[in-house]
Amino acid sequence: MKKLFIAFLLCCAAVCAFAQDAPDQADLKLIFTPGQTAEYKTETSFLGGDVSINGTSMPLPQQAIRLAGEIKQTCVAKDKAGNGTVCAYTVMAAEGIPPVKSYVKSVVDPRGKVVKLLEMETDGKKVDFAKEKNRLAGATLSQFLNQAGYPDKPVKVGEGWKINTVKSAKNPFACDLVYILESIYELNGDRIARVVCTGTVEVGLDEAVRLLGTSSTMMSGDVLSGMNGTARITVDKDVSDVNLTKGVLRSEDMKCSLAVNIADETSGLGISMNAALESVVQLAGLSSK
């Protein structure tokens, strides 16, 4: 009986091992190792498009703004649920423009969703989301970032999952995103999963102020007082490669378009703008303390 039980356990272990190593499926997870830093190189190109004021088109020079920089993500802690406390430092610069620095500290779960925002600094202004006056903005922004993520179970090549939300009193934005596991390949002994995303995200101007107004002088309530509108982001194609062996993002190549419509209730002025955005992020190295 004892031998039969041992044989049963070995059989179960073999089945589990086969499921984990199945070549046509992937369990998409991030692995947080305290003290580990992932360094990325990034390039972003922003091309302004048509601008219309009260229905009249205003032709503008089609000149792209190109920024290059680096991102350093350090895991400083990990809880029992596998969530990692991650500090992300970003520096971006363009020719003739001083470097722009930003910092975000957040709790992220293994499926890539932001559980909680702790601190953020942009435009030289720091926001502590633990403080009462910033909790609402922190909770709203966390909810926004929490929409993207990996499924809770393994998926096979060719399978996909959707993230669809409708704007409501409890949900300040609408999104309709489709993810597909396009392929799995090996690189330098590591298994890499390629995930492709397309879809749209839409947020109101008033909600954008709530999301960013506490930390950005460009999105302050004073500047946008009396205005309303929407910003719609269309993700034409976002291709990300996830290193399943090391549990980190290896690269991301995103192309999307932005449509903004703003109306000034006081003057009756209406403005619409279009733009295109492309960005590439590439893992440059992993290091541990």
PDB file of C-alpha atoms in Angstrom:
ATOM      1  CA  MET A   1       0.000   0.000   0.000  1.00  0.00           C
ATOM      2  CA  LYS A   2       2.846   2.350   0.860  1.00  0.00           C
ATOM      3  CA  LYS A   3       4.570   1.670  -2.457  1.00  0.00           C
ATOM      4  CA  LEU A   4       1.301   2.263  -4.290  1.00  0.00           C
ATOM      5  CA  PHE A   5       0.913   5.628  -2.529  1.00  0.00           C
ATOM      6  CA  ILE A   6       4.485   6.638  -3.432  1.00  0.00           C
ATOM      7  CA  ALA A   7       3.872   5.602  -7.035  1.00  0.00           C
ATOM      8  CA  PHE A   8       0.712   7.749  -7.049  1.00  0.00           C
ATOM      9  CA  LEU A   9       2.650  10.793  -5.775  1.00  0.00           C
ATOM     10  CA  LEU A  10       5.348  10.288  -8.413  1.00  0.00           C
ATOM     11  CA  CYS A  11       2.657  10.077 -11.071  1.00  0.00           C
ATOM     12  CA  CYS A  12       1.074  13.331  -9.846  1.00  0.00           C
ATOM     13  CA  ALA A  13       4.468  15.020  -9.797  1.00  0.00           C
ATOM     14  CA  ALA A  14       5.112  13.890 -13.358  1.00  0.00           C
ATOM     15  CA  VAL A  15       1.747  15.274 -14.491  1.00  0.00           C
ATOM     16  CA  CYS A  16       2.430  18.625 -12.766  1.00  0.00           C
ATOM     17  CA  ALA A  17       5.894  18.813 -14.292  1.00  0.00           C
ATOM     18  CA  PHE A  18       4.429  18.130 -17.721  1.00  0.00           C
ATOM     19  CA  ALA A  19       1.802  20.839 -17.244  1.00  0.00           C
ATOM     20  CA  GLN A  20       4.421  23.405 -16.207  1.00  0.00           C
ATOM     21  CA  ASP A  21       6.760  22.525 -19.079  1.00  0.00           C
ATOM     22  CA  ALA A  22       4.104  22.125 -21.785  1.00  0.00           C
ATOM     23  CA  PRO A  23       5.684  23.796 -24.830  1.00  0.00           C
ATOM     24  CA  ASP A  24       2.438  25.321 -26.094  1.00  0.00           C
ATOM     25  CA  GLN A  25       1.254  27.075 -22.922  1.00  0.00           C
ATOM     26  CA  ALA A  26       2.520  29.680 -20.487  1.00  0.00           C
ATOM     27  CA  ASP A  27       1.721  30.700 -16.924  1.00  0.00           C
ATOM     28  CA  LEU A  28       2.406  34.421 -17.169  1.00  0.00           C
ATOM     29  CA  LYS A  29       3.864  35.626 -13.885  1.00  0.00           C
ATOM     30  CA  LEU A  30       6.365  38.104 -12.538  1.00  0.00           C
ATOM     31  CA  ILE A  31       8.900  36.871 -10.003  1.00  0.00           C
ATOM     32  CA  PHE A  32       9.856  39.471  -7.415  1.00  0.00           C
ATOM     33  CA  THR A  33      13.270  39.018  -5.813  1.00  0.00           C
ATOM     34  CA  PRO A  34      14.086  41.556  -3.086  1.00  0.00           C
ATOM     35  CA  GLY A  35      17.253  43.436  -3.962  1.00  0.00           C
ATOM     36  CA  GLN A  36      17.010  42.695  -7.680  1.00  0.00           C
ATOM     37  CA  THR A  37      17.115  45.567 -10.178  1.00  0.00           C
ATOM     38  CA  ALA A  38      15.954  45.367 -13.773  1.00  0.00           C
ATOM     39  CA  GLU A  39      17.447  48.027 -16.044  1.00  0.00           C
ATOM     40  CA  TYR A  40      15.718  48.994 -19.277  1.00  0.00           C
ATOM     41  CA  LYS A  41      16.609  51.205 -22.211  1.00  0.00           C
ATOM     42  CA  THR A  42      13.664  53.046 -23.712  1.00  0.00           C
ATOM     43  CA  GLU A  43      12.899  55.249 -26.713  1.00  0.00           C
ATOM     44  CA  THR A  44       9.675  57.152 -27.360  1.00  0.00           C
ATOM     45  CA  SER A  45       8.505  59.043 -30.427  1.00  0.00           C
ATOM     46  CA  PHE A  46       5.564  61.471 -30.241  1.00  0.00           C
ATOM     47  CA  LEU A  47       4.126  62.873 -33.469  1.00  0.00           C
ATOM     48  CA  GLY A  48       1.482  65.578 -33.221  1.00  0.00           C
ATOM     49  CA  GLY A  49      -1.354  65.315 -35.730  1.00  0.00           C
ATOM     50  CA  ASP A  50      -4.312  67.445 -36.748  1.00  0.00           C
ATOM     51  CA  VAL A  51      -5.623  70.204 -34.507  1.00  0.00           C
ATOM     52  CA  SER A  52      -9.122  71.598 -34.960  1.00  0.00           C
ATOM     53  CA  ILE A  53     -10.600  74.677 -33.227  1.00  0.00           C
ATOM     54  CA  ASN A  54     -14.388  74.992 -33.400  1.00  0.00           C
ATOM     55  CA  GLY A  55     -14.365  72.728 -36.433  1.00  0.00           C
ATOM     56  CA  THR A  56     -11.647  74.637 -38.313  1.00  0.00           C
ATOM     57  CA  SER A  57      -8.520  72.632 -39.087  1.00  0.00           C
ATOM     58  CA  MET A  58      -5.204  74.194 -38.052  1.00  0.00           C
ATOM     59  CA  PRO A  59      -2.309  72.657 -40.021  1.00  0.00           C
ATOM     60  CA  LEU A  60       0.814  72.144 -37.922  1.00  0.00           C
ATOM     61  CA  PRO A  61       4.350  71.048 -38.863  1.00  0.00           C
ATOM     62  CA  GLN A  62       4.627  67.255 -38.685  1.00  0.00           C
ATOM     63  CA  GLN A  63       7.709  67.074 -36.487  1.00  0.00           C
ATOM     64  CA  ALA A  64       8.224  64.155 -34.150  1.00  0.00           C
ATOM     65  CA  ILE A  65       9.570  64.593 -30.633  1.00  0.00           C
ATOM     66  CA  ARG A  66      11.978  61.775 -29.815  1.00  0.00           C
ATOM     67  CA  LEU A  67      12.994  60.923 -26.280  1.00  0.00           C
ATOM     68  CA  ALA A  68      15.485  58.357 -25.057  1.00  0.00           C
ATOM     69  CA  GLY A  69      16.159  57.227 -21.537  1.00  0.00           C
ATOM     70  CA  GLU A  70      16.356  54.451 -19.026  1.00  0.00           C
ATOM     71  CA  ILE A  71      14.146  52.804 -16.433  1.00  0.00           C
ATOM     72  CA  LYS A  72      15.397  51.123 -13.270  1.00  0.00           C
ATOM     73  CA  GLN A  73      12.964  48.923 -11.362  1.00  0.00           C
ATOM     74  CA  THR A  74      14.114  47.652  -7.964  1.00  0.00           C
ATOM     75  CA  CYS A  75      12.185  45.201  -5.808  1.00  0.00           C
ATOM     76  CA  VAL A  76      12.632  46.316  -2.199  1.00  0.00           C
ATOM     77  CA  ALA A  77      10.253  43.847  -0.517  1.00  0.00           C
ATOM     78  CA  LYS A  78       8.009  40.840  -1.135  1.00  0.00           C
ATOM     79  CA  ASP A  79       4.996  39.694   0.880  1.00  0.00           C
ATOM     80  CA  LYS A  80       3.566  36.207   1.512  1.00  0.00           C
ATOM     81  CA  ALA A  81       1.176  36.533  -1.447  1.00  0.00           C
ATOM     82  CA  GLY A  82       4.120  37.085  -3.781  1.00  0.00           C
ATOM     83  CA  ASN A  83       3.384  40.788  -4.279  1.00  0.00           C
ATOM     84  CA  GLY A  84       6.465  42.917  -4.754  1.00  0.00           C
ATOM     85  CA  THR A  85       7.083  46.466  -3.566  1.00  0.00           C
ATOM     86  CA  VAL A  86       8.770  48.026  -6.576  1.00  0.00           C
ATOM     87  CA  CYS A  87      10.568  51.357  -6.939  1.00  0.00           C
ATOM     88  CA  ALA A  88      10.763  52.545 -10.544  1.00  0.00           C
ATOM     89  CA  TYR A  89      13.075  55.396 -11.558  1.00  0.00           C
ATOM     90  CA  THR A  90      12.745  56.846 -15.066  1.00  0.00           C
ATOM     91  CA  VAL A  91      14.922  59.409 -16.840  1.00  0.00           C
ATOM     92  CA  MET A  92      13.922  60.657 -20.311  1.00  0.00           C
ATOM     93  CA  ALA A  93      15.670  63.271 -22.429  1.00  0.00           C
ATOM     94  CA  ALA A  94      15.379  64.835 -25.877  1.00  0.00           C
ATOM     95  CA  GLU A  95      17.684  67.091 -27.853  1.00  0.00           C
ATOM     96  CA  GLY A  96      17.468  70.613 -26.473  1.00  0.00           C
ATOM     97  CA  ILE A  97      15.237  69.585 -23.575  1.00  0.00           C
ATOM     98  CA  PRO A  98      16.447  69.066 -19.975  1.00  0.00           C
ATOM     99  CA  PRO A  99      16.094  65.475 -18.700  1.00  0.00           C
ATOM    100  CA  VAL A 100      12.712  64.615 -17.196  1.00  0.00           C
ATOM    101  CA  LYS A 101      12.885  62.443 -14.096  1.00  0.00           C
ATOM    102  CA  SER A 102      10.072  60.510 -12.448  1.00  0.00           C
ATOM    103  CA  TYR A 103       9.742  58.045  -9.590  1.00  0.00           C
ATOM    104  CA  VAL A 104       6.954  55.637  -8.648  1.00  0.00           C
ATOM    105  CA  LYS A 105       6.787  53.277  -5.680  1.00  0.00           C
ATOM    106  CA  SER A 106       4.000  50.694  -5.816  1.00  0.00           C
ATOM    107  CA  VAL A 107       2.904  47.223  -4.775  1.00  0.00           C
ATOM    108  CA  VAL A 108       2.541  44.924  -7.797  1.00  0.00           C
ATOM    109  CA  ASP A 109       1.116  41.409  -7.848  1.00  0.00           C
ATOM    110  CA  PRO A 110       2.655  38.472  -9.780  1.00  0.00           C
ATOM    111  CA  ARG A 111       0.105  38.969 -12.573  1.00  0.00           C
ATOM    112  CA  GLY A 112       1.425  42.491 -13.235  1.00  0.00           C
ATOM    113  CA  LYS A 113      -1.452  44.414 -11.666  1.00  0.00           C
ATOM    114  CA  VAL A 114      -0.824  47.424  -9.438  1.00  0.00           C
ATOM    115  CA  VAL A 115      -2.288  46.607  -6.025  1.00  0.00           C
ATOM    116  CA  LYS A 116      -1.477  49.936  -4.420  1.00  0.00           C
ATOM    117  CA  LEU A 117       0.381  53.147  -5.196  1.00  0.00           C
ATOM    118  CA  LEU A 118       2.628  54.334  -2.374  1.00  0.00           C
ATOM    119  CA  GLU A 119       4.553  57.323  -3.715  1.00  0.00           C
ATOM    120  CA  MET A 120       4.990  59.191  -6.988  1.00  0.00           C
ATOM    121  CA  GLU A 121       7.092  62.110  -8.109  1.00  0.00           C
ATOM    122  CA  THR A 122       6.775  63.964 -11.401  1.00  0.00           C
ATOM    123  CA  ASP A 123       7.312  67.560 -12.502  1.00  0.00           C
ATOM    124  CA  GLY A 124       9.550  67.850  -9.431  1.00  0.00           C
ATOM    125  CA  LYS A 125       6.572  67.366  -7.113  1.00  0.00           C
ATOM    126  CA  LYS A 126       6.261  64.385  -4.775  1.00  0.00           C
ATOM    127  CA  VAL A 127       2.955  62.758  -3.875  1.00  0.00           C
ATOM    128  CA  ASP A 128       2.566  60.572  -0.793  1.00  0.00           C
ATOM    129  CA  PHE A 129      -0.557  58.486  -1.335  1.00  0.00           C
ATOM    130  CA  ALA A 130      -0.629  57.521   2.342  1.00  0.00           C
ATOM    131  CA  LYS A 131      -1.739  61.069   3.156  1.00  0.00           C
ATOM    132  CA  GLU A 132      -5.469  61.558   3.345  1.00  0.00           C
ATOM    133  CA  LYS A 133      -5.728  64.307   0.711  1.00  0.00           C
ATOM    134  CA  ASN A 134      -4.017  62.096  -1.878  1.00  0.00           C
ATOM    135  CA  ARG A 135      -5.734  58.788  -1.098  1.00  0.00           C
ATOM    136  CA  LEU A 136      -8.569  59.280  -3.575  1.00  0.00           C
ATOM    137  CA  ALA A 137      -6.207  60.079  -6.444  1.00  0.00           C
ATOM    138  CA  GLY A 138      -4.008  57.146  -5.457  1.00  0.00           C
ATOM    139  CA  ALA A 139      -6.946  54.752  -5.316  1.00  0.00           C
ATOM    140  CA  THR A 140      -8.281  55.956  -8.682  1.00  0.00           C
ATOM    141  CA  LEU A 141      -4.899  55.744 -10.392  1.00  0.00           C
ATOM    142  CA  SER A 142      -4.277  52.302  -8.866  1.00  0.00           C
ATOM    143  CA  GLN A 143      -7.624  51.161 -10.224  1.00  0.00           C
ATOM    144  CA  PHE A 144      -6.665  52.466 -13.661  1.00  0.00           C
ATOM    145  CA  LEU A 145      -3.322  50.652 -13.637  1.00  0.00           C
ATOM    146  CA  ASN A 146      -4.916  47.518 -12.212  1.00  0.00           C
ATOM    147  CA  GLN A 147      -6.855  46.870 -15.421  1.00  0.00           C
ATOM    148  CA  ALA A 148      -3.890  45.545 -17.384  1.00  0.00           C
ATOM    149  CA  GLY A 149      -2.462  42.228 -16.323  1.00  0.00           C
ATOM    150  CA  TYR A 150      -1.962  38.565 -17.019  1.00  0.00           C
ATOM    151  CA  PRO A 151      -4.631  35.850 -16.622  1.00  0.00           C
ATOM    152  CA  ASP A 152      -4.864  33.864 -13.382  1.00  0.00           C
ATOM    153  CA  LYS A 153      -4.256  30.541 -15.127  1.00  0.00           C
ATOM    154  CA  PRO A 154      -1.968  29.211 -17.885  1.00  0.00           C
ATOM    155  CA  VAL A 155      -2.964  29.963 -21.476  1.00  0.00           C
ATOM    156  CA  LYS A 156      -2.096  28.166 -24.688  1.00  0.00           C
ATOM    157  CA  VAL A 157      -0.528  29.712 -27.763  1.00  0.00           C
ATOM    158  CA  GLY A 158      -3.305  31.351 -29.759  1.00  0.00           C
ATOM    159  CA  GLU A 159      -5.544  31.814 -26.725  1.00  0.00           C
ATOM    160  CA  GLY A 160      -6.495  35.261 -25.490  1.00  0.00           C
ATOM    161  CA  TRP A 161      -8.205  37.143 -22.717  1.00  0.00           C
ATOM    162  CA  LYS A 162     -10.152  40.380 -22.575  1.00  0.00           C
ATOM    163  CA  ILE A 163     -10.249  43.317 -20.201  1.00  0.00           C
ATOM    164  CA  ASN A 164     -13.469  45.219 -20.631  1.00  0.00           C
ATOM    165  CA  THR A 165     -14.791  47.906 -18.290  1.00  0.00           C
ATOM    166  CA  VAL A 166     -17.659  50.368 -18.648  1.00  0.00           C
ATOM    167  CA  LYS A 167     -17.468  53.853 -17.193  1.00  0.00           C
ATOM    168  CA  SER A 168     -19.600  54.259 -14.082  1.00  0.00           C
ATOM    169  CA  ALA A 169     -19.694  56.045 -10.732  1.00  0.00           C
ATOM    170  CA  LYS A 170     -17.185  53.540  -9.343  1.00  0.00           C
ATOM    171  CA  ASN A 171     -15.124  53.215 -12.517  1.00  0.00           C
ATOM    172  CA  PRO A 172     -13.758  56.483 -13.961  1.00  0.00           C
ATOM    173  CA  PHE A 173     -12.705  55.109 -17.337  1.00  0.00           C
ATOM    174  CA  ALA A 174     -13.705  52.681 -20.041  1.00  0.00           C
ATOM    175  CA  CYS A 175     -11.409  50.165 -21.663  1.00  0.00           C
ATOM    176  CA  ASP A 176     -11.769  47.395 -24.214  1.00  0.00           C
ATOM    177  CA  LEU A 177      -8.504  45.495 -24.505  1.00  0.00           C
ATOM    178  CA  VAL A 178      -7.757  42.124 -26.086  1.00  0.00           C
ATOM    179  CA  TYR A 179      -4.610  40.141 -25.267  1.00  0.00           C
ATOM    180  CA  ILE A 180      -3.350  37.088 -27.173  1.00  0.00           C
ATOM    181  CA  LEU A 181      -0.464  34.744 -26.373  1.00  0.00           C
ATOM    182  CA  GLU A 182       1.077  34.783 -29.830  1.00  0.00           C
ATOM    183  CA  SER A 183       4.048  32.472 -29.327  1.00  0.00           C
ATOM    184  CA  ILE A 184       6.563  30.906 -26.950  1.00  0.00           C
ATOM    185  CA  TYR A 185      10.246  30.630 -27.824  1.00  0.00           C
ATOM    186  CA  GLU A 186      13.612  30.003 -26.186  1.00  0.00           C
ATOM    187  CA  LEU A 187      16.420  32.517 -25.893  1.00  0.00           C
ATOM    188  CA  ASN A 188      19.731  31.784 -24.155  1.00  0.00           C
ATOM    189  CA  GLY A 189      18.102  28.900 -22.293  1.00  0.00           C
ATOM    190  CA  ASP A 190      15.101  30.959 -21.077  1.00  0.00           C
ATOM    191  CA  ARG A 191      11.462  30.507 -22.111  1.00  0.00           C
ATOM    192  CA  ILE A 192       9.984  33.690 -23.553  1.00  0.00           C
ATOM    193  CA  ALA A 193       6.269  34.350 -24.090  1.00  0.00           C
ATOM    194  CA  ARG A 194       5.140  36.905 -26.657  1.00  0.00           C
ATOM    195  CA  VAL A 195       1.868  38.694 -25.808  1.00  0.00           C
ATOM    196  CA  VAL A 196       0.065  41.013 -28.228  1.00  0.00           C
ATOM    197  CA  CYS A 197      -2.485  43.608 -27.085  1.00  0.00           C
ATOM    198  CA  THR A 198      -4.917  45.788 -29.066  1.00  0.00           C
ATOM    199  CA  GLY A 199      -7.899  47.895 -28.038  1.00  0.00           C
ATOM    200  CA  THR A 200      -8.946  51.232 -26.592  1.00  0.00           C
ATOM    201  CA  VAL A 201      -8.907  53.148 -23.298  1.00  0.00           C
ATOM    202  CA  GLU A 202     -11.030  56.265 -22.740  1.00  0.00           C
ATOM    203  CA  VAL A 203     -10.951  58.672 -19.803  1.00  0.00           C
ATOM    204  CA  GLY A 204     -12.730  61.962 -19.161  1.00  0.00           C
ATOM    205  CA  LEU A 205     -10.819  65.212 -18.728  1.00  0.00           C
ATOM    206  CA  ASP A 206     -12.216  65.648 -15.220  1.00  0.00           C
ATOM    207  CA  GLU A 207     -10.950  62.212 -14.279  1.00  0.00           C
ATOM    208  CA  ALA A 208      -7.565  62.993 -15.829  1.00  0.00           C
ATOM    209  CA  VAL A 209      -7.339  65.950 -13.466  1.00  0.00           C
ATOM    210  CA  ARG A 210      -8.127  63.657 -10.557  1.00  0.00           C
ATOM    211  CA  LEU A 211      -5.559  61.110 -11.743  1.00  0.00           C
ATOM    212  CA  LEU A 212      -2.719  63.522 -12.472  1.00  0.00           C
ATOM    213  CA  GLY A 213      -3.646  66.886 -11.022  1.00  0.00           C
ATOM    214  CA  THR A 214      -2.048  66.226  -7.645  1.00  0.00           C
ATOM    215  CA  SER A 215       1.353  65.774  -9.236  1.00  0.00           C
ATOM    216  CA  SER A 216       1.401  67.664 -12.525  1.00  0.00           C
ATOM    217  CA  THR A 217       1.382  71.423 -13.014  1.00  0.00           C
ATOM    218  CA  MET A 218       0.093  70.878 -16.564  1.00  0.00           C
ATOM    219  CA  MET A 219      -2.988  69.047 -15.285  1.00  0.00           C
ATOM    220  CA  SER A 220      -3.899  71.322 -12.427  1.00  0.00           C
ATOM    221  CA  GLY A 221      -7.534  72.099 -11.718  1.00  0.00           C
ATOM    222  CA  ASP A 222      -6.867  75.836 -12.138  1.00  0.00           C
ATOM    223  CA  VAL A 223      -5.575  75.421 -15.699  1.00  0.00           C
ATOM    224  CA  LEU A 224      -8.477  73.180 -16.765  1.00  0.00           C
ATOM    225  CA  SER A 225     -11.234  74.885 -14.781  1.00  0.00           C
ATOM    226  CA  GLY A 226     -14.500  75.137 -16.748  1.00  0.00           C
ATOM    227  CA  MET A 227     -13.385  72.629 -19.364  1.00  0.00           C
ATOM    228  CA  ASN A 228     -14.588  69.129 -20.099  1.00  0.00           C
ATOM    229  CA  GLY A 229     -13.709  66.519 -22.660  1.00  0.00           C
ATOM    230  CA  THR A 230     -12.305  63.071 -23.282  1.00  0.00           C
ATOM    231  CA  ALA A 231      -9.031  61.428 -24.162  1.00  0.00           C
ATOM    232  CA  ARG A 232      -9.196  58.221 -26.163  1.00  0.00           C
ATOM    233  CA  ILE A 233      -6.133  56.008 -26.559  1.00  0.00           C
ATOM    234  CA  THR A 234      -6.230  53.422 -29.337  1.00  0.00           C
ATOM    235  CA  VAL A 235      -3.646  50.690 -28.947  1.00  0.00           C
ATOM    236  CA  ASP A 236      -2.848  49.724 -32.522  1.00  0.00           C
ATOM    237  CA  LYS A 237      -0.421  47.012 -31.401  1.00  0.00           C
ATOM    238  CA  ASP A 238       1.463  46.413 -28.178  1.00  0.00           C
ATOM    239  CA  VAL A 239       3.908  43.495 -28.338  1.00  0.00           C
ATOM    240  CA  SER A 240       5.550  42.438 -25.073  1.00  0.00           C
ATOM    241  CA  ASP A 241       7.976  39.582 -24.474  1.00  0.00           C
ATOM    242  CA  VAL A 242       7.903  38.113 -20.967  1.00  0.00           C
ATOM    243  CA  ASN A 243      10.837  36.051 -19.687  1.00  0.00           C
ATOM    244  CA  LEU A 244       8.999  33.187 -17.975  1.00  0.00           C
ATOM    245  CA  THR A 245      12.190  31.718 -16.520  1.00  0.00           C
ATOM    246  CA  LYS A 246      13.334  34.905 -14.808  1.00  0.00           C
ATOM    247  CA  GLY A 247       9.857  36.367 -14.304  1.00  0.00           C
ATOM    248  CA  VAL A 248      10.572  39.799 -15.818  1.00  0.00           C
ATOM    249  CA  LEU A 249       9.493  41.798 -18.832  1.00  0.00           C
ATOM    250  CA  ARG A 250      12.124  41.383 -21.546  1.00  0.00           C
ATOM    251  CA  SER A 251      10.850  43.941 -24.049  1.00  0.00           C
ATOM    252  CA  GLU A 252       7.822  45.928 -25.155  1.00  0.00           C
ATOM    253  CA  ASP A 253       7.075  47.595 -28.493  1.00  0.00           C
ATOM    254  CA  MET A 254       3.952  49.761 -28.483  1.00  0.00           C
ATOM    255  CA  LYS A 255       2.227  51.792 -31.183  1.00  0.00           C
ATOM    256  CA  CYS A 256      -0.879  53.776 -30.342  1.00  0.00           C
ATOM    257  CA  SER A 257      -2.854  56.869 -31.313  1.00  0.00           C
ATOM    258  CA  LEU A 258      -4.356  59.556 -29.087  1.00  0.00           C
ATOM    259  CA  ALA A 259      -7.496  61.605 -29.732  1.00  0.00           C
ATOM    260  CA  VAL A 260      -8.327  64.459 -27.332  1.00  0.00           C
ATOM    261  CA  ASN A 261     -11.486  66.558 -27.392  1.00  0.00           C
ATOM    262  CA  ILE A 262     -11.794  69.570 -25.067  1.00  0.00           C
ATOM    263  CA  ALA A 263     -14.668  72.026 -24.637  1.00  0.00           C
ATOM    264  CA  ASP A 264     -14.586  75.283 -22.671  1.00  0.00           C
ATOM    265  CA  GLU A 265     -18.065  75.808 -21.226  1.00  0.00           C
ATOM    266  CA  THR A 266     -17.463  79.518 -20.590  1.00  0.00           C
ATOM    267  CA  SER A 267     -16.279  80.634 -24.029  1.00  0.00           C
ATOM    268  CA  GLY A 268     -17.793  77.843 -26.102  1.00  0.00           C
ATOM    269  CA  LEU A 269     -14.359  77.059 -27.507  1.00  0.00           C
ATOM    270  CA  GLY A 270     -13.930  73.499 -28.761  1.00  0.00           C
ATOM    271  CA  ILE A 271     -10.554  71.913 -29.465  1.00  0.00           C
ATOM    272  CA  SER A 272      -9.739  68.485 -30.871  1.00  0.00           C
ATOM    273  CA  MET A 273      -6.258  67.029 -31.301  1.00  0.00           C
ATOM    274  CA  ASN A 274      -4.752  63.824 -32.655  1.00  0.00           C
ATOM    275  CA  ALA A 275      -1.320  62.355 -32.095  1.00  0.00           C
ATOM    276  CA  ALA A 276       0.659  59.157 -32.628  1.00  0.00           C
ATOM    277  CA  LEU A 277       2.916  57.551 -30.061  1.00  0.00           C
ATOM    278  CA  GLU A 278       5.506  54.810 -30.433  1.00  0.00           C
ATOM    279  CA  SER A 279       7.708  53.435 -27.674  1.00  0.00           C
ATOM    280  CA  VAL A 280      10.244  50.664 -27.306  1.00  0.00           C
ATOM    281  CA  VAL A 281      11.468  49.242 -24.002  1.00  0.00           C
ATOM    282  CA  GLN A 282      14.321  46.719 -23.890  1.00  0.00           C
ATOM    283  CA  LEU A 283      15.800  44.906 -20.893  1.00  0.00           C
ATOM    284  CA  ALA A 284      19.467  45.897 -20.570  1.00  0.00           C
ATOM    285  CA  GLY A 285      20.417  43.866 -17.503  1.00  0.00           C
ATOM    286  CA  LEU A 286      19.467  42.224 -14.202  1.00  0.00           C
ATOM    287  CA  SER A 287      21.493  42.689 -11.041  1.00  0.00           C
ATOM    288  CA  SER A 288      21.124  41.801  -7.366  1.00  0.00           C
ATOM    289  CA  LYS A 289      22.563  43.301  -4.216  1.00  0.00           C
TER     290      LYS A 289
END
